[in-house]
PDB file of N, CA and C in Angstrom:
ATOM      1  N   MET A 986      56.091 125.827 158.804  1.00 59.00           N
ATOM      2  CA  MET A 986      57.090 125.971 159.848  1.00 59.00           C
ATOM      3  C   MET A 986      57.245 124.631 160.561  1.00 59.00           C
ATOM      4  N   GLU A 987      58.460 124.167 160.639  1.00 77.00           N
ATOM      5  CA  GLU A 987      58.719 122.922 161.353  1.00 77.00           C
ATOM      6  C   GLU A 987      58.603 123.173 162.849  1.00 77.00           C
ATOM      7  N   ASN A 988      57.915 122.258 163.541  1.00 90.00           N
ATOM      8  CA  ASN A 988      57.686 122.390 164.982  1.00 90.00           C
ATOM      9  C   ASN A 988      57.018 123.717 165.332  1.00 90.00           C
ATOM     10  N   ALA A 989      55.938 124.021 164.617  1.00 96.00           N
ATOM     11  CA  ALA A 989      55.196 125.254 164.875  1.00 96.00           C
ATOM     12  C   ALA A 989      54.545 125.234 166.245  1.00 96.00           C
ATOM     13  N   VAL A 990      54.295 124.036 166.771  1.00 98.00           N
ATOM     14  CA  VAL A 990      53.681 123.906 168.096  1.00 98.00           C
ATOM     15  C   VAL A 990      54.549 122.980 168.942  1.00 98.00           C
ATOM     16  N   VAL A 991      54.972 123.494 170.089  1.00 96.00           N
ATOM     17  CA  VAL A 991      55.817 122.720 171.000  1.00 96.00           C
ATOM     18  C   VAL A 991      55.164 122.728 172.379  1.00 96.00           C
ATOM     19  N   VAL A 992      55.093 121.560 172.975  1.00 95.00           N
ATOM     20  CA  VAL A 992      54.544 121.407 174.324  1.00 95.00           C
ATOM     21  C   VAL A 992      55.653 120.881 175.228  1.00 95.00           C
ATOM     22  N   PHE A 993      55.947 121.617 176.290  1.00 92.00           N
ATOM     23  CA  PHE A 993      56.859 121.133 177.326  1.00 92.00           C
ATOM     24  C   PHE A 993      55.997 120.591 178.450  1.00 92.00           C
ATOM     25  N   ALA A 994      56.190 119.326 178.791  1.00 92.00           N
ATOM     26  CA  ALA A 994      55.370 118.686 179.822  1.00 92.00           C
ATOM     27  C   ALA A 994      56.223 117.768 180.677  1.00 92.00           C
ATOM     28  N   ARG A 995      55.761 117.551 181.896  1.00 90.00           N
ATOM     29  CA  ARG A 995      56.423 116.573 182.756  1.00 90.00           C
ATOM     30  C   ARG A 995      56.257 115.188 182.151  1.00 90.00           C
ATOM     31  N   ARG A 996      57.261 114.382 182.269  1.00 91.00           N
ATOM     32  CA  ARG A 996      57.198 113.004 181.779  1.00 91.00           C
ATOM     33  C   ARG A 996      56.035 112.288 182.460  1.00 91.00           C
ATOM     34  N   GLY A 997      55.110 111.768 181.639  1.00 90.00           N
ATOM     35  CA  GLY A 997      53.964 111.022 182.148  1.00 90.00           C
ATOM     36  C   GLY A 997      52.831 111.869 182.700  1.00 90.00           C
ATOM     37  N   CYS A 998      52.895 113.177 182.536  1.00 90.00           N
ATOM     38  CA  CYS A 998      51.875 114.078 183.087  1.00 90.00           C
ATOM     39  C   CYS A 998      50.589 114.011 182.269  1.00 90.00           C
ATOM     40  N   CYS A 999      49.475 113.846 182.954  1.00 94.00           N
ATOM     41  CA  CYS A 999      48.188 113.755 182.256  1.00 94.00           C
ATOM     42  C   CYS A 999      47.807 115.083 181.609  1.00 94.00           C
ATOM     43  N   MET A1000      48.233 116.208 182.173  1.00 94.00           N
ATOM     44  CA  MET A1000      47.885 117.511 181.596  1.00 94.00           C
ATOM     45  C   MET A1000      48.607 117.723 180.263  1.00 94.00           C
ATOM     46  N   GLY A1001      49.827 117.242 180.161  1.00 94.00           N
ATOM     47  CA  GLY A1001      50.530 117.291 178.880  1.00 94.00           C
ATOM     48  C   GLY A1001      49.817 116.444 177.844  1.00 94.00           C
ATOM     49  N   HIS A1002      49.294 115.309 178.274  1.00 96.00           N
ATOM     50  CA  HIS A1002      48.534 114.431 177.384  1.00 96.00           C
ATOM     51  C   HIS A1002      47.259 115.128 176.917  1.00 96.00           C
ATOM     52  N   VAL A1003      46.568 115.819 177.814  1.00 97.00           N
ATOM     53  CA  VAL A1003      45.346 116.548 177.457  1.00 97.00           C
ATOM     54  C   VAL A1003      45.662 117.631 176.428  1.00 97.00           C
ATOM     55  N   ALA A1004      46.739 118.376 176.639  1.00 97.00           N
ATOM     56  CA  ALA A1004      47.127 119.428 175.692  1.00 97.00           C
ATOM     57  C   ALA A1004      47.420 118.833 174.319  1.00 97.00           C
ATOM     58  N   ARG A1005      48.160 117.748 174.297  1.00 97.00           N
ATOM     59  CA  ARG A1005      48.491 117.086 173.028  1.00 97.00           C
ATOM     60  C   ARG A1005      47.230 116.600 172.328  1.00 97.00           C
ATOM     61  N   ARG A1006      46.316 115.976 173.060  1.00 97.00           N
ATOM     62  CA  ARG A1006      45.072 115.459 172.466  1.00 97.00           C
ATOM     63  C   ARG A1006      44.219 116.588 171.893  1.00 97.00           C
ATOM     64  N   LEU A1007      44.144 117.706 172.595  1.00 97.00           N
ATOM     65  CA  LEU A1007      43.376 118.842 172.088  1.00 97.00           C
ATOM     66  C   LEU A1007      43.967 119.341 170.776  1.00 97.00           C
ATOM     67  N   LEU A1008      45.279 119.461 170.724  1.00 97.00           N
ATOM     68  CA  LEU A1008      45.926 119.920 169.497  1.00 97.00           C
ATOM     69  C   LEU A1008      45.747 118.908 168.369  1.00 97.00           C
ATOM     70  N   LEU A1009      45.828 117.627 168.686  1.00 97.00           N
ATOM     71  CA  LEU A1009      45.620 116.588 167.668  1.00 97.00           C
ATOM     72  C   LEU A1009      44.212 116.644 167.083  1.00 97.00           C
ATOM     73  N   THR A1010      43.209 116.998 167.893  1.00 96.00           N
ATOM     74  CA  THR A1010      41.836 117.092 167.369  1.00 96.00           C
ATOM     75  C   THR A1010      41.706 118.209 166.347  1.00 96.00           C
ATOM     76  N   HIS A1011      42.609 119.166 166.383  1.00 95.00           N
ATOM     77  CA  HIS A1011      42.619 120.246 165.394  1.00 95.00           C
ATOM     78  C   HIS A1011      43.509 119.914 164.198  1.00 95.00           C
ATOM     79  N   GLY A1012      44.085 118.731 164.187  1.00 94.00           N
ATOM     80  CA  GLY A1012      44.944 118.333 163.082  1.00 94.00           C
ATOM     81  C   GLY A1012      46.383 118.774 163.234  1.00 94.00           C
ATOM     82  N   VAL A1013      46.764 119.172 164.420  1.00 96.00           N
ATOM     83  CA  VAL A1013      48.124 119.623 164.694  1.00 96.00           C
ATOM     84  C   VAL A1013      48.851 118.521 165.457  1.00 96.00           C
ATOM     85  N   ASN A1014      50.037 118.171 164.990  1.00 94.00           N
ATOM     86  CA  ASN A1014      50.854 117.169 165.672  1.00 94.00           C
ATOM     87  C   ASN A1014      52.004 117.898 166.367  1.00 94.00           C
ATOM     88  N   PRO A1015      51.812 118.265 167.640  1.00 96.00           N
ATOM     89  CA  PRO A1015      52.837 119.066 168.314  1.00 96.00           C
ATOM     90  C   PRO A1015      54.075 118.254 168.662  1.00 96.00           C
ATOM     91  N   LEU A1016      55.191 118.942 168.736  1.00 96.00           N
ATOM     92  CA  LEU A1016      56.396 118.347 169.297  1.00 96.00           C
ATOM     93  C   LEU A1016      56.223 118.392 170.809  1.00 96.00           C
ATOM     94  N   VAL A1017      56.286 117.253 171.463  1.00 95.00           N
ATOM     95  CA  VAL A1017      56.136 117.195 172.919  1.00 95.00           C
ATOM     96  C   VAL A1017      57.502 116.896 173.523  1.00 95.00           C
ATOM     97  N   ALA A1018      58.000 117.839 174.301  1.00 92.00           N
ATOM     98  CA  ALA A1018      59.273 117.667 174.993  1.00 92.00           C
ATOM     99  C   ALA A1018      58.962 117.285 176.431  1.00 92.00           C
ATOM    100  N   GLU A1019      59.253 116.039 176.779  1.00 92.00           N
ATOM    101  CA  GLU A1019      58.981 115.569 178.136  1.00 92.00           C
ATOM    102  C   GLU A1019      60.163 115.897 179.041  1.00 92.00           C
ATOM    103  N   VAL A1020      59.847 116.495 180.173  1.00 89.00           N
ATOM    104  CA  VAL A1020      60.855 116.988 181.099  1.00 89.00           C
ATOM    105  C   VAL A1020      60.796 116.169 182.383  1.00 89.00           C
ATOM    106  N   ASP A1021      61.955 115.770 182.874  1.00 87.00           N
ATOM    107  CA  ASP A1021      62.029 115.080 184.164  1.00 87.00           C
ATOM    108  C   ASP A1021      61.810 116.089 185.289  1.00 87.00           C
ATOM    109  N   ASP A1022      61.362 115.600 186.425  1.00 75.00           N
ATOM    110  CA  ASP A1022      61.068 116.475 187.564  1.00 75.00           C
ATOM    111  C   ASP A1022      62.254 117.353 187.952  1.00 75.00           C
ATOM    112  N   GLU A1023      63.452 116.785 187.960  1.00 75.00           N
ATOM    113  CA  GLU A1023      64.615 117.561 188.402  1.00 75.00           C
ATOM    114  C   GLU A1023      64.993 118.661 187.412  1.00 75.00           C
ATOM    115  N   ASP A1024      64.607 118.523 186.143  1.00 78.00           N
ATOM    116  CA  ASP A1024      64.918 119.541 185.141  1.00 78.00           C
ATOM    117  C   ASP A1024      63.864 120.642 185.071  1.00 78.00           C
ATOM    118  N   GLU A1025      62.684 120.392 185.637  1.00 73.00           N
ATOM    119  CA  GLU A1025      61.590 121.359 185.527  1.00 73.00           C
ATOM    120  C   GLU A1025      61.954 122.717 186.118  1.00 73.00           C
ATOM    121  N   ASN A1026      62.517 122.742 187.313  1.00 71.00           N
ATOM    122  CA  ASN A1026      62.857 124.018 187.953  1.00 71.00           C
ATOM    123  C   ASN A1026      63.903 124.788 187.166  1.00 71.00           C
ATOM    124  N   ILE A1027      64.838 124.083 186.561  1.00 73.00           N
ATOM    125  CA  ILE A1027      65.864 124.739 185.743  1.00 73.00           C
ATOM    126  C   ILE A1027      65.220 125.410 184.540  1.00 73.00           C
ATOM    127  N   ILE A1028      64.334 124.693 183.871  1.00 74.00           N
ATOM    128  CA  ILE A1028      63.667 125.232 182.683  1.00 74.00           C
ATOM    129  C   ILE A1028      62.799 126.423 183.049  1.00 74.00           C
ATOM    130  N   ILE A1029      62.017 126.293 184.105  1.00 68.00           N
ATOM    131  CA  ILE A1029      61.130 127.385 184.509  1.00 68.00           C
ATOM    132  C   ILE A1029      61.930 128.610 184.934  1.00 68.00           C
ATOM    133  N   SER A1030      63.053 128.418 185.602  1.00 71.00           N
ATOM    134  CA  SER A1030      63.867 129.571 186.001  1.00 71.00           C
ATOM    135  C   SER A1030      64.469 130.256 184.779  1.00 71.00           C
ATOM    136  N   GLU A1031      64.814 129.491 183.736  1.00 70.00           N
ATOM    137  CA  GLU A1031      65.304 130.093 182.492  1.00 70.00           C
ATOM    138  C   GLU A1031      64.209 130.923 181.829  1.00 70.00           C
ATOM    139  N   TRP A1032      62.998 130.384 181.786  1.00 66.00           N
ATOM    140  CA  TRP A1032      61.879 131.154 181.227  1.00 66.00           C
ATOM    141  C   TRP A1032      61.605 132.385 182.070  1.00 66.00           C
ATOM    142  N   GLY A1033      61.810 132.267 183.375  1.00 61.00           N
ATOM    143  CA  GLY A1033      61.558 133.382 184.282  1.00 61.00           C
ATOM    144  C   GLY A1033      62.417 134.595 183.985  1.00 61.00           C
ATOM    145  N   LYS A1034      63.542 134.381 183.340  1.00 54.00           N
ATOM    146  CA  LYS A1034      64.408 135.500 182.983  1.00 54.00           C
ATOM    147  C   LYS A1034      63.776 136.371 181.904  1.00 54.00           C
ATOM    148  N   THR A1035      62.838 135.804 181.147  1.00 55.00           N
ATOM    149  CA  THR A1035      62.212 136.554 180.064  1.00 55.00           C
ATOM    150  C   THR A1035      60.721 136.775 180.296  1.00 55.00           C
ATOM    151  N   MET A1036      60.191 136.297 181.418  1.00 53.00           N
ATOM    152  CA  MET A1036      58.764 136.420 181.700  1.00 53.00           C
ATOM    153  C   MET A1036      58.571 137.033 183.078  1.00 53.00           C
ATOM    154  N   ILE A1037      57.417 137.644 183.243  1.00 41.00           N
ATOM    155  CA  ILE A1037      57.069 138.169 184.563  1.00 41.00           C
ATOM    156  C   ILE A1037      56.446 137.059 185.402  1.00 41.00           C
ATOM    157  N   ASN A1038      55.527 136.316 184.807  1.00 51.00           N
ATOM    158  CA  ASN A1038      54.805 135.260 185.522  1.00 51.00           C
ATOM    159  C   ASN A1038      55.409 133.912 185.158  1.00 51.00           C
ATOM    160  N   LYS A1039      55.930 133.206 186.126  1.00 50.00           N
ATOM    161  CA  LYS A1039      56.515 131.894 185.852  1.00 50.00           C
ATOM    162  C   LYS A1039      55.411 130.864 185.680  1.00 50.00           C
ATOM    163  N   GLU A1040      55.445 130.166 184.580  1.00 60.00           N
ATOM    164  CA  GLU A1040      54.463 129.130 184.281  1.00 60.00           C
ATOM    165  C   GLU A1040      54.906 127.807 184.879  1.00 60.00           C
ATOM    166  N   LYS A1041      53.958 126.943 185.093  1.00 75.00           N
ATOM    167  CA  LYS A1041      54.230 125.563 185.474  1.00 75.00           C
ATOM    168  C   LYS A1041      53.943 124.692 184.264  1.00 75.00           C
ATOM    169  N   LEU A1042      54.555 123.544 184.211  1.00 85.00           N
ATOM    170  CA  LEU A1042      54.359 122.639 183.084  1.00 85.00           C
ATOM    171  C   LEU A1042      52.988 121.993 183.162  1.00 85.00           C
ATOM    172  N   PRO A1043      52.346 121.729 182.043  1.00 90.00           N
ATOM    173  CA  PRO A1043      52.822 121.914 180.678  1.00 90.00           C
ATOM    174  C   PRO A1043      52.732 123.376 180.229  1.00 90.00           C
ATOM    175  N   VAL A1044      53.626 123.732 179.325  1.00 90.00           N
ATOM    176  CA  VAL A1044      53.655 125.052 178.713  1.00 90.00           C
ATOM    177  C   VAL A1044      53.693 124.865 177.206  1.00 90.00           C
ATOM    178  N   MET A1045      52.867 125.652 176.494  1.00 94.00           N
ATOM    179  CA  MET A1045      52.765 125.547 175.044  1.00 94.00           C
ATOM    180  C   MET A1045      53.390 126.759 174.357  1.00 94.00           C
ATOM    181  N   PHE A1046      54.061 126.470 173.252  1.00 95.00           N
ATOM    182  CA  PHE A1046      54.579 127.508 172.370  1.00 95.00           C
ATOM    183  C   PHE A1046      53.935 127.296 171.008  1.00 95.00           C
ATOM    184  N   ILE A1047      53.383 128.355 170.446  1.00 97.00           N
ATOM    185  CA  ILE A1047      52.799 128.286 169.108  1.00 97.00           C
ATOM    186  C   ILE A1047      53.478 129.357 168.270  1.00 97.00           C
ATOM    187  N   GLY A1048      54.116 128.934 167.193  1.00 96.00           N
ATOM    188  CA  GLY A1048      54.838 129.870 166.343  1.00 96.00           C
ATOM    189  C   GLY A1048      55.972 130.566 167.072  1.00 96.00           C
ATOM    190  N   GLY A1049      56.584 129.883 168.022  1.00 93.00           N
ATOM    191  CA  GLY A1049      57.691 130.452 168.775  1.00 93.00           C
ATOM    192  C   GLY A1049      57.271 131.360 169.915  1.00 93.00           C
ATOM    193  N   LYS A1050      55.974 131.591 170.058  1.00 94.00           N
ATOM    194  CA  LYS A1050      55.461 132.467 171.113  1.00 94.00           C
ATOM    195  C   LYS A1050      54.842 131.622 172.219  1.00 94.00           C
ATOM    196  N   MET A1051      55.244 131.902 173.453  1.00 91.00           N
ATOM    197  CA  MET A1051      54.679 131.143 174.557  1.00 91.00           C
ATOM    198  C   MET A1051      53.248 131.606 174.802  1.00 91.00           C
ATOM    199  N   ILE A1052      52.312 130.645 174.760  1.00 92.00           N
ATOM    200  CA  ILE A1052      50.921 130.994 175.049  1.00 92.00           C
ATOM    201  C   ILE A1052      50.555 130.658 176.482  1.00 92.00           C
ATOM    202  N   GLY A1053      51.400 129.915 177.163  1.00 90.00           N
ATOM    203  CA  GLY A1053      51.153 129.596 178.560  1.00 90.00           C
ATOM    204  C   GLY A1053      50.801 128.139 178.769  1.00 90.00           C
ATOM    205  N   GLY A1054      50.094 127.902 179.860  1.00 92.00           N
ATOM    206  CA  GLY A1054      49.773 126.544 180.254  1.00 92.00           C
ATOM    207  C   GLY A1054      48.488 126.023 179.649  1.00 92.00           C
ATOM    208  N   LEU A1055      48.044 124.900 180.167  1.00 95.00           N
ATOM    209  CA  LEU A1055      46.848 124.236 179.660  1.00 95.00           C
ATOM    210  C   LEU A1055      45.623 125.127 179.780  1.00 95.00           C
ATOM    211  N   GLU A1056      45.534 125.893 180.854  1.00 95.00           N
ATOM    212  CA  GLU A1056      44.388 126.786 181.037  1.00 95.00           C
ATOM    213  C   GLU A1056      44.300 127.796 179.890  1.00 95.00           C
ATOM    214  N   ASN A1057      45.428 128.357 179.485  1.00 95.00           N
ATOM    215  CA  ASN A1057      45.438 129.313 178.372  1.00 95.00           C
ATOM    216  C   ASN A1057      45.087 128.634 177.056  1.00 95.00           C
ATOM    217  N   LEU A1058      45.581 127.414 176.861  1.00 97.00           N
ATOM    218  CA  LEU A1058      45.263 126.663 175.647  1.00 97.00           C
ATOM    219  C   LEU A1058      43.766 126.389 175.575  1.00 97.00           C
ATOM    220  N   MET A1059      43.178 125.955 176.683  1.00 97.00           N
ATOM    221  CA  MET A1059      41.740 125.684 176.720  1.00 97.00           C
ATOM    222  C   MET A1059      40.935 126.961 176.498  1.00 97.00           C
ATOM    223  N   ALA A1060      41.361 128.063 177.088  1.00 98.00           N
ATOM    224  CA  ALA A1060      40.663 129.338 176.916  1.00 98.00           C
ATOM    225  C   ALA A1060      40.690 129.777 175.457  1.00 98.00           C
ATOM    226  N   ALA A1061      41.831 129.608 174.795  1.00 98.00           N
ATOM    227  CA  ALA A1061      41.930 129.954 173.374  1.00 98.00           C
ATOM    228  C   ALA A1061      41.028 129.058 172.537  1.00 98.00           C
ATOM    229  N   HIS A1062      40.953 127.798 172.892  1.00 98.00           N
ATOM    230  CA  HIS A1062      40.078 126.851 172.188  1.00 98.00           C
ATOM    231  C   HIS A1062      38.615 127.253 172.359  1.00 98.00           C
ATOM    232  N   ILE A1063      38.196 127.519 173.578  1.00 98.00           N
ATOM    233  CA  ILE A1063      36.797 127.856 173.860  1.00 98.00           C
ATOM    234  C   ILE A1063      36.402 129.186 173.220  1.00 98.00           C
ATOM    235  N   SER A1064      37.297 130.157 173.233  1.00 98.00           N
ATOM    236  CA  SER A1064      36.985 131.478 172.671  1.00 98.00           C
ATOM    237  C   SER A1064      37.033 131.508 171.148  1.00 98.00           C
ATOM    238  N   GLY A1065      37.593 130.455 170.542  1.00 98.00           N
ATOM    239  CA  GLY A1065      37.713 130.425 169.089  1.00 98.00           C
ATOM    240  C   GLY A1065      38.997 131.034 168.565  1.00 98.00           C
ATOM    241  N   ASP A1066      39.893 131.424 169.457  1.00 98.00           N
ATOM    242  CA  ASP A1066      41.153 132.045 169.042  1.00 98.00           C
ATOM    243  C   ASP A1066      42.238 131.039 168.686  1.00 98.00           C
ATOM    244  N   LEU A1067      42.058 129.781 169.068  1.00 98.00           N
ATOM    245  CA  LEU A1067      43.121 128.794 168.866  1.00 98.00           C
ATOM    246  C   LEU A1067      43.372 128.509 167.393  1.00 98.00           C
ATOM    247  N   VAL A1068      42.327 128.262 166.627  1.00 97.00           N
ATOM    248  CA  VAL A1068      42.507 127.911 165.211  1.00 97.00           C
ATOM    249  C   VAL A1068      43.187 129.036 164.436  1.00 97.00           C
ATOM    250  N   PRO A1069      42.751 130.305 164.559  1.00 97.00           N
ATOM    251  CA  PRO A1069      43.479 131.366 163.852  1.00 97.00           C
ATOM    252  C   PRO A1069      44.946 131.479 164.276  1.00 97.00           C
ATOM    253  N   THR A1070      45.213 131.256 165.551  1.00 97.00           N
ATOM    254  CA  THR A1070      46.597 131.306 166.036  1.00 97.00           C
ATOM    255  C   THR A1070      47.425 130.186 165.414  1.00 97.00           C
ATOM    256  N   LEU A1071      46.842 128.992 165.336  1.00 97.00           N
ATOM    257  CA  LEU A1071      47.534 127.858 164.721  1.00 97.00           C
ATOM    258  C   LEU A1071      47.771 128.103 163.236  1.00 97.00           C
ATOM    259  N   ARG A1072      46.786 128.679 162.552  1.00 96.00           N
ATOM    260  CA  ARG A1072      46.953 129.000 161.121  1.00 96.00           C
ATOM    261  C   ARG A1072      48.072 130.010 160.923  1.00 96.00           C
ATOM    262  N   GLN A1073      48.053 131.058 161.720  1.00 95.00           N
ATOM    263  CA  GLN A1073      49.066 132.106 161.593  1.00 95.00           C
ATOM    264  C   GLN A1073      50.474 131.555 161.824  1.00 95.00           C
ATOM    265  N   ALA A1074      50.588 130.570 162.696  1.00 96.00           N
ATOM    266  CA  ALA A1074      51.890 129.966 162.997  1.00 96.00           C
ATOM    267  C   ALA A1074      52.326 128.960 161.939  1.00 96.00           C
ATOM    268  N   GLY A1075      51.422 128.621 161.017  1.00 94.00           N
ATOM    269  CA  GLY A1075      51.753 127.647 159.982  1.00 94.00           C
ATOM    270  C   GLY A1075      51.542 126.214 160.420  1.00 94.00           C
ATOM    271  N   ALA A1076      50.821 126.024 161.526  1.00 94.00           N
ATOM    272  CA  ALA A1076      50.561 124.670 162.017  1.00 94.00           C
ATOM    273  C   ALA A1076      49.347 124.046 161.338  1.00 94.00           C
ATOM    274  N   LEU A1077      48.485 124.881 160.764  1.00 90.00           N
ATOM    275  CA  LEU A1077      47.300 124.420 160.022  1.00 90.00           C
ATOM    276  C   LEU A1077      47.349 125.004 158.623  1.00 90.00           C
ATOM    277  N   TRP A1078      46.913 124.225 157.663  1.00 79.00           N
ATOM    278  CA  TRP A1078      46.952 124.682 156.274  1.00 79.00           C
ATOM    279  C   TRP A1078      45.594 125.121 155.764  1.00 79.00           C
ATOM    280  N   LEU A1079      44.524 124.683 156.395  1.00 70.00           N
ATOM    281  CA  LEU A1079      43.178 125.010 155.907  1.00 70.00           C
ATOM    282  C   LEU A1079      42.568 126.144 156.672  1.00 70.00           C
TER     283      LEU A1079
END
């Protein structure tokens, strides 16, 4: 799947960098969409139409499914759920 992992992050945000680095350590090269400050509220309000809890950037999508912010990504990594999720999305081949 092309762009199986997408990260929306504020331009220059260190948390977006942390998310990208974590994914790179697993062999995944995510598409990182950098968002300017003025566009962040527009994007989050659009997501809010389909979500109950509005996330703040960075926000990760794996296989087209929003997994949430950096905290959720780290929790999936620590629990061991991240690699199977990445495989299922076609982001990992092994």
